[in-house]
Amino acid sequence: MTIKCAIIDDEPLAAEMLAGYASKTPFLNLVGVYNSAIEAIRNLRSEPVDLLFLDIQMPELSGLEFATILPPETLIIFTTAFDRYAIDSYKVNTVDYLLKPITYDSFLKAADKALRRIIESKKQITYAADRFIYVKSDYKLVRINLDDILYIEGVKDYVRIVLADSSQPIMCLMNMRTLEDYLPTP
């Protein structure tokens, strides 16, 4: 999995260092480096990113102000020389807060934390989208919404699935172990 990221920092040396770190991190795809939040707005609307490395103290629009107008799914790693903004930074979708000068080790740990958060959110989306199963019953393929299941009962080589919105249970030729393999894990 690759994370699309961008850097916003008004200090050219800091931005260059972060860009170097991003380029040597295999799961990061750096799509832009901007020296102001205003400059970034134009580009990020047409090419949204998964992750922003965002300085806080910048002219015109601070990183904290900019963070409030970002889409909620955009993750943020703040990069700043000041620790006084740490508490305020966690009011937005902050993954981490890195104090300058930033080492590659701390950069990599923060980026890895973002990667894990993205992977976890994708699992939840997949799980939410997969809220049904198909089973064979009476020579037909029946779609069952998992939220409609009241209970499941094993009857020898059959499984009886009792649904909330049906007076007839669904009988299918399979054992409980096989059905368990079909069901998503929470």
PDB file of C-alpha atoms in Angstrom:
ATOM      1  CA  MET A   1       0.000   0.000   0.000  1.00  0.00           C
ATOM      2  CA  THR A   2       1.240   3.497  -0.862  1.00  0.00           C
ATOM      3  CA  ILE A   3       0.207   6.705   0.883  1.00  0.00           C
ATOM      4  CA  LYS A   4      -0.091   9.877  -1.190  1.00  0.00           C
ATOM      5  CA  CYS A   5       1.447  12.675   0.841  1.00  0.00           C
ATOM      6  CA  ALA A   6       2.432  16.327   0.598  1.00  0.00           C
ATOM      7  CA  ILE A   7       4.578  18.696   2.635  1.00  0.00           C
ATOM      8  CA  ILE A   8       3.633  22.242   3.595  1.00  0.00           C
ATOM      9  CA  ASP A   9       6.429  24.216   5.261  1.00  0.00           C
ATOM     10  CA  ASP A  10       7.538  27.821   4.779  1.00  0.00           C
ATOM     11  CA  GLU A  11      11.131  26.945   5.729  1.00  0.00           C
ATOM     12  CA  PRO A  12      12.876  25.667   2.555  1.00  0.00           C
ATOM     13  CA  LEU A  13      15.514  23.641   4.450  1.00  0.00           C
ATOM     14  CA  ALA A  14      12.901  21.899   6.601  1.00  0.00           C
ATOM     15  CA  ALA A  15      10.735  21.154   3.541  1.00  0.00           C
ATOM     16  CA  GLU A  16      13.760  19.779   1.672  1.00  0.00           C
ATOM     17  CA  MET A  17      14.712  17.551   4.604  1.00  0.00           C
ATOM     18  CA  LEU A  18      11.144  16.182   4.901  1.00  0.00           C
ATOM     19  CA  ALA A  19      11.029  15.586   1.131  1.00  0.00           C
ATOM     20  CA  GLY A  20      14.253  13.593   1.408  1.00  0.00           C
ATOM     21  CA  TYR A  21      12.793  11.519   4.233  1.00  0.00           C
ATOM     22  CA  ALA A  22       9.599  10.900   2.243  1.00  0.00           C
ATOM     23  CA  SER A  23      11.535   9.826  -0.860  1.00  0.00           C
ATOM     24  CA  LYS A  24      13.424   7.155   1.060  1.00  0.00           C
ATOM     25  CA  THR A  25      10.273   5.816   2.762  1.00  0.00           C
ATOM     26  CA  PRO A  26       8.954   3.044   0.489  1.00  0.00           C
ATOM     27  CA  PHE A  27       5.254   3.382   1.330  1.00  0.00           C
ATOM     28  CA  LEU A  28       5.127   7.176   0.820  1.00  0.00           C
ATOM     29  CA  ASN A  29       4.415   8.786  -2.550  1.00  0.00           C
ATOM     30  CA  LEU A  30       5.284  12.493  -2.294  1.00  0.00           C
ATOM     31  CA  VAL A  31       3.074  14.428  -4.723  1.00  0.00           C
ATOM     32  CA  GLY A  32       3.863  17.989  -3.663  1.00  0.00           C
ATOM     33  CA  VAL A  33       5.984  20.314  -1.557  1.00  0.00           C
ATOM     34  CA  TYR A  34       4.470  23.729  -0.826  1.00  0.00           C
ATOM     35  CA  ASN A  35       5.884  26.753   0.982  1.00  0.00           C
ATOM     36  CA  SER A  36       2.488  28.022   2.166  1.00  0.00           C
ATOM     37  CA  ALA A  37      -0.961  26.716   2.946  1.00  0.00           C
ATOM     38  CA  ILE A  38      -2.436  29.151   0.400  1.00  0.00           C
ATOM     39  CA  GLU A  39      -0.287  27.632  -2.363  1.00  0.00           C
ATOM     40  CA  ALA A  40      -1.271  24.123  -1.279  1.00  0.00           C
ATOM     41  CA  ILE A  41      -5.028  24.809  -1.311  1.00  0.00           C
ATOM     42  CA  ARG A  42      -5.126  25.173  -5.097  1.00  0.00           C
ATOM     43  CA  ASN A  43      -3.258  21.937  -5.735  1.00  0.00           C
ATOM     44  CA  LEU A  44      -4.786  19.770  -3.006  1.00  0.00           C
ATOM     45  CA  ARG A  45      -8.308  20.422  -4.277  1.00  0.00           C
ATOM     46  CA  SER A  46      -7.457  18.885  -7.649  1.00  0.00           C
ATOM     47  CA  GLU A  47      -5.148  16.199  -6.242  1.00  0.00           C
ATOM     48  CA  PRO A  48      -6.136  15.262  -2.669  1.00  0.00           C
ATOM     49  CA  VAL A  49      -3.655  13.417  -0.479  1.00  0.00           C
ATOM     50  CA  ASP A  50      -3.957  10.842   2.289  1.00  0.00           C
ATOM     51  CA  LEU A  51      -1.362  12.475   4.542  1.00  0.00           C
ATOM     52  CA  LEU A  52       0.035  15.969   5.097  1.00  0.00           C
ATOM     53  CA  PHE A  53       3.280  16.890   6.820  1.00  0.00           C
ATOM     54  CA  LEU A  54       2.212  20.324   7.976  1.00  0.00           C
ATOM     55  CA  ASP A  55       4.149  23.132   9.634  1.00  0.00           C
ATOM     56  CA  ILE A  56       2.144  25.166  12.131  1.00  0.00           C
ATOM     57  CA  GLN A  57       3.677  28.643  12.185  1.00  0.00           C
ATOM     58  CA  MET A  58       3.372  30.008   8.652  1.00  0.00           C
ATOM     59  CA  PRO A  59       2.472  33.430   7.238  1.00  0.00           C
ATOM     60  CA  GLU A  60      -1.059  34.140   5.954  1.00  0.00           C
ATOM     61  CA  LEU A  61      -2.645  30.892   7.163  1.00  0.00           C
ATOM     62  CA  SER A  62      -1.286  28.791  10.013  1.00  0.00           C
ATOM     63  CA  GLY A  63      -1.126  25.018   9.818  1.00  0.00           C
ATOM     64  CA  LEU A  64      -3.753  24.739  12.568  1.00  0.00           C
ATOM     65  CA  GLU A  65      -6.145  27.010  10.651  1.00  0.00           C
ATOM     66  CA  PHE A  66      -5.463  25.146   7.418  1.00  0.00           C
ATOM     67  CA  ALA A  67      -6.126  21.787   9.095  1.00  0.00           C
ATOM     68  CA  THR A  68      -9.703  22.817   9.920  1.00  0.00           C
ATOM     69  CA  ILE A  69     -10.592  23.208   6.222  1.00  0.00           C
ATOM     70  CA  LEU A  70      -9.130  19.884   5.096  1.00  0.00           C
ATOM     71  CA  PRO A  71     -11.356  16.901   4.306  1.00  0.00           C
ATOM     72  CA  PRO A  72     -11.824  14.797   7.466  1.00  0.00           C
ATOM     73  CA  GLU A  73     -10.119  11.766   5.899  1.00  0.00           C
ATOM     74  CA  THR A  74      -6.839  13.663   5.355  1.00  0.00           C
ATOM     75  CA  LEU A  75      -4.391  12.662   8.082  1.00  0.00           C
ATOM     76  CA  ILE A  76      -1.957  15.222   9.472  1.00  0.00           C
ATOM     77  CA  ILE A  77       1.498  14.992  10.968  1.00  0.00           C
ATOM     78  CA  PHE A  78       2.419  18.390  12.345  1.00  0.00           C
ATOM     79  CA  THR A  79       6.055  19.430  11.996  1.00  0.00           C
ATOM     80  CA  THR A  80       7.007  22.450  14.075  1.00  0.00           C
ATOM     81  CA  ALA A  81       9.716  23.966  16.228  1.00  0.00           C
ATOM     82  CA  PHE A  82       7.256  24.826  18.995  1.00  0.00           C
ATOM     83  CA  ASP A  83       5.689  22.479  21.524  1.00  0.00           C
ATOM     84  CA  ARG A  84       3.078  25.016  22.662  1.00  0.00           C
ATOM     85  CA  TYR A  85       0.671  23.992  19.862  1.00  0.00           C
ATOM     86  CA  ALA A  86       0.634  20.295  20.730  1.00  0.00           C
ATOM     87  CA  ILE A  87      -2.686  20.260  22.590  1.00  0.00           C
ATOM     88  CA  ASP A  88      -4.470  22.366  19.956  1.00  0.00           C
ATOM     89  CA  SER A  89      -3.124  20.151  17.172  1.00  0.00           C
ATOM     90  CA  TYR A  90      -5.080  17.136  18.388  1.00  0.00           C
ATOM     91  CA  LYS A  91      -8.405  18.918  17.805  1.00  0.00           C
ATOM     92  CA  VAL A  92      -8.060  17.968  14.123  1.00  0.00           C
ATOM     93  CA  ASN A  93      -7.191  14.656  12.449  1.00  0.00           C
ATOM     94  CA  THR A  94      -3.649  14.557  13.838  1.00  0.00           C
ATOM     95  CA  VAL A  95      -1.590  11.390  13.654  1.00  0.00           C
ATOM     96  CA  ASP A  96       1.525  12.811  15.300  1.00  0.00           C
ATOM     97  CA  TYR A  97       3.299  15.982  16.363  1.00  0.00           C
ATOM     98  CA  LEU A  98       6.997  16.173  15.464  1.00  0.00           C
ATOM     99  CA  LEU A  99       9.330  18.781  16.930  1.00  0.00           C
ATOM    100  CA  LYS A 100      12.086  20.207  14.717  1.00  0.00           C
ATOM    101  CA  PRO A 101      14.819  19.222  14.153  1.00  0.00           C
ATOM    102  CA  ILE A 102      13.156  16.005  13.007  1.00  0.00           C
ATOM    103  CA  THR A 103      15.136  12.781  12.804  1.00  0.00           C
ATOM    104  CA  TYR A 104      14.400  10.161  10.172  1.00  0.00           C
ATOM    105  CA  ASP A 105      13.571   7.697  12.943  1.00  0.00           C
ATOM    106  CA  SER A 106      10.798   9.921  14.368  1.00  0.00           C
ATOM    107  CA  PHE A 107       9.587  10.736  10.830  1.00  0.00           C
ATOM    108  CA  LEU A 108       9.377   7.028   9.987  1.00  0.00           C
ATOM    109  CA  LYS A 109       7.535   6.170  13.220  1.00  0.00           C
ATOM    110  CA  ALA A 110       4.958   8.901  12.549  1.00  0.00           C
ATOM    111  CA  ALA A 111       4.532   7.837   8.899  1.00  0.00           C
ATOM    112  CA  ASP A 112       4.121   4.211   9.999  1.00  0.00           C
ATOM    113  CA  LYS A 113       1.447   5.286  12.480  1.00  0.00           C
ATOM    114  CA  ALA A 114      -0.401   6.999   9.601  1.00  0.00           C
ATOM    115  CA  LEU A 115      -0.071   3.872   7.450  1.00  0.00           C
ATOM    116  CA  ARG A 116      -1.554   1.703  10.208  1.00  0.00           C
ATOM    117  CA  ARG A 117      -4.441   4.149  10.682  1.00  0.00           C
ATOM    118  CA  ILE A 118      -5.207   4.128   6.946  1.00  0.00           C
ATOM    119  CA  ILE A 119      -5.075   0.327   6.785  1.00  0.00           C
ATOM    120  CA  GLU A 120      -7.386   0.080   9.797  1.00  0.00           C
ATOM    121  CA  SER A 121      -9.891   2.537   8.282  1.00  0.00           C
ATOM    122  CA  LYS A 122      -9.924   0.561   5.025  1.00  0.00           C
ATOM    123  CA  LYS A 123     -10.647  -2.643   6.979  1.00  0.00           C
ATOM    124  CA  GLN A 124     -13.632  -0.970   8.630  1.00  0.00           C
ATOM    125  CA  ILE A 125     -14.933   0.255   5.286  1.00  0.00           C
ATOM    126  CA  THR A 126     -14.601  -3.219   3.780  1.00  0.00           C
ATOM    127  CA  TYR A 127     -16.317  -4.749   6.798  1.00  0.00           C
ATOM    128  CA  ALA A 128     -19.159  -2.215   6.610  1.00  0.00           C
ATOM    129  CA  ALA A 129     -19.586  -2.854   2.877  1.00  0.00           C
ATOM    130  CA  ASP A 130     -19.594  -6.643   3.375  1.00  0.00           C
ATOM    131  CA  ARG A 131     -22.607  -6.840   5.679  1.00  0.00           C
ATOM    132  CA  PHE A 132     -24.202  -9.747   3.816  1.00  0.00           C
ATOM    133  CA  ILE A 133     -23.475 -13.330   2.781  1.00  0.00           C
ATOM    134  CA  TYR A 134     -24.856 -15.672   0.127  1.00  0.00           C
ATOM    135  CA  VAL A 135     -25.984 -19.203   0.976  1.00  0.00           C
ATOM    136  CA  LYS A 136     -27.637 -21.963  -1.061  1.00  0.00           C
ATOM    137  CA  SER A 137     -31.123 -22.854   0.107  1.00  0.00           C
ATOM    138  CA  ASP A 138     -33.849 -24.745  -1.806  1.00  0.00           C
ATOM    139  CA  TYR A 139     -31.705 -24.795  -4.978  1.00  0.00           C
ATOM    140  CA  LYS A 140     -31.411 -20.984  -4.923  1.00  0.00           C
ATOM    141  CA  LEU A 141     -28.701 -18.562  -3.913  1.00  0.00           C
ATOM    142  CA  VAL A 142     -30.089 -16.420  -1.076  1.00  0.00           C
ATOM    143  CA  ARG A 143     -28.589 -13.118   0.011  1.00  0.00           C
ATOM    144  CA  ILE A 144     -28.707 -12.627   3.791  1.00  0.00           C
ATOM    145  CA  ASN A 145     -28.123  -9.277   5.433  1.00  0.00           C
ATOM    146  CA  LEU A 146     -25.981  -9.983   8.509  1.00  0.00           C
ATOM    147  CA  ASP A 147     -27.824  -7.364  10.542  1.00  0.00           C
ATOM    148  CA  ASP A 148     -31.104  -9.263  10.009  1.00  0.00           C
ATOM    149  CA  ILE A 149     -29.847 -12.498  11.595  1.00  0.00           C
ATOM    150  CA  LEU A 150     -31.450 -13.216  14.981  1.00  0.00           C
ATOM    151  CA  TYR A 151     -29.595 -16.470  15.549  1.00  0.00           C
ATOM    152  CA  ILE A 152     -28.022 -19.427  13.782  1.00  0.00           C
ATOM    153  CA  GLU A 153     -28.643 -23.030  14.782  1.00  0.00           C
ATOM    154  CA  GLY A 154     -26.758 -26.152  13.721  1.00  0.00           C
ATOM    155  CA  VAL A 155     -28.983 -29.152  12.845  1.00  0.00           C
ATOM    156  CA  LYS A 156     -26.772 -32.158  11.900  1.00  0.00           C
ATOM    157  CA  ASP A 157     -25.441 -31.367   8.390  1.00  0.00           C
ATOM    158  CA  TYR A 158     -27.660 -28.292   8.059  1.00  0.00           C
ATOM    159  CA  VAL A 159     -27.652 -24.779   9.393  1.00  0.00           C
ATOM    160  CA  ARG A 160     -30.865 -22.959  10.236  1.00  0.00           C
ATOM    161  CA  ILE A 161     -30.623 -19.160   9.964  1.00  0.00           C
ATOM    162  CA  VAL A 162     -33.441 -17.288  11.679  1.00  0.00           C
ATOM    163  CA  LEU A 163     -34.001 -13.740  10.429  1.00  0.00           C
ATOM    164  CA  ALA A 164     -35.778 -10.877  12.133  1.00  0.00           C
ATOM    165  CA  ASP A 165     -37.863  -9.940   9.090  1.00  0.00           C
ATOM    166  CA  SER A 166     -38.917 -13.458   8.005  1.00  0.00           C
ATOM    167  CA  SER A 167     -41.277 -16.013   9.478  1.00  0.00           C
ATOM    168  CA  GLN A 168     -39.454 -18.857   7.684  1.00  0.00           C
ATOM    169  CA  PRO A 169     -35.905 -19.730   8.710  1.00  0.00           C
ATOM    170  CA  ILE A 170     -33.389 -20.359   5.951  1.00  0.00           C
ATOM    171  CA  MET A 171     -32.053 -23.928   5.861  1.00  0.00           C
ATOM    172  CA  CYS A 172     -28.806 -24.627   4.081  1.00  0.00           C
ATOM    173  CA  LEU A 173     -26.691 -27.726   3.638  1.00  0.00           C
ATOM    174  CA  MET A 174     -23.488 -26.839   5.503  1.00  0.00           C
ATOM    175  CA  ASN A 175     -22.108 -27.227   8.975  1.00  0.00           C
ATOM    176  CA  MET A 176     -21.479 -24.460  11.495  1.00  0.00           C
ATOM    177  CA  ARG A 177     -17.711 -24.492  10.838  1.00  0.00           C
ATOM    178  CA  THR A 178     -18.224 -23.785   7.117  1.00  0.00           C
ATOM    179  CA  LEU A 179     -20.696 -20.997   7.830  1.00  0.00           C
ATOM    180  CA  GLU A 180     -18.289 -19.488  10.345  1.00  0.00           C
ATOM    181  CA  ASP A 181     -15.671 -19.242   7.580  1.00  0.00           C
ATOM    182  CA  TYR A 182     -18.093 -17.154   5.491  1.00  0.00           C
ATOM    183  CA  LEU A 183     -18.843 -14.676   8.252  1.00  0.00           C
ATOM    184  CA  PRO A 184     -16.637 -11.564   8.606  1.00  0.00           C
ATOM    185  CA  THR A 185     -14.439 -11.241  11.680  1.00  0.00           C
ATOM    186  CA  PRO A 186     -15.169  -8.218  13.869  1.00  0.00           C
TER     187      PRO A 186
END
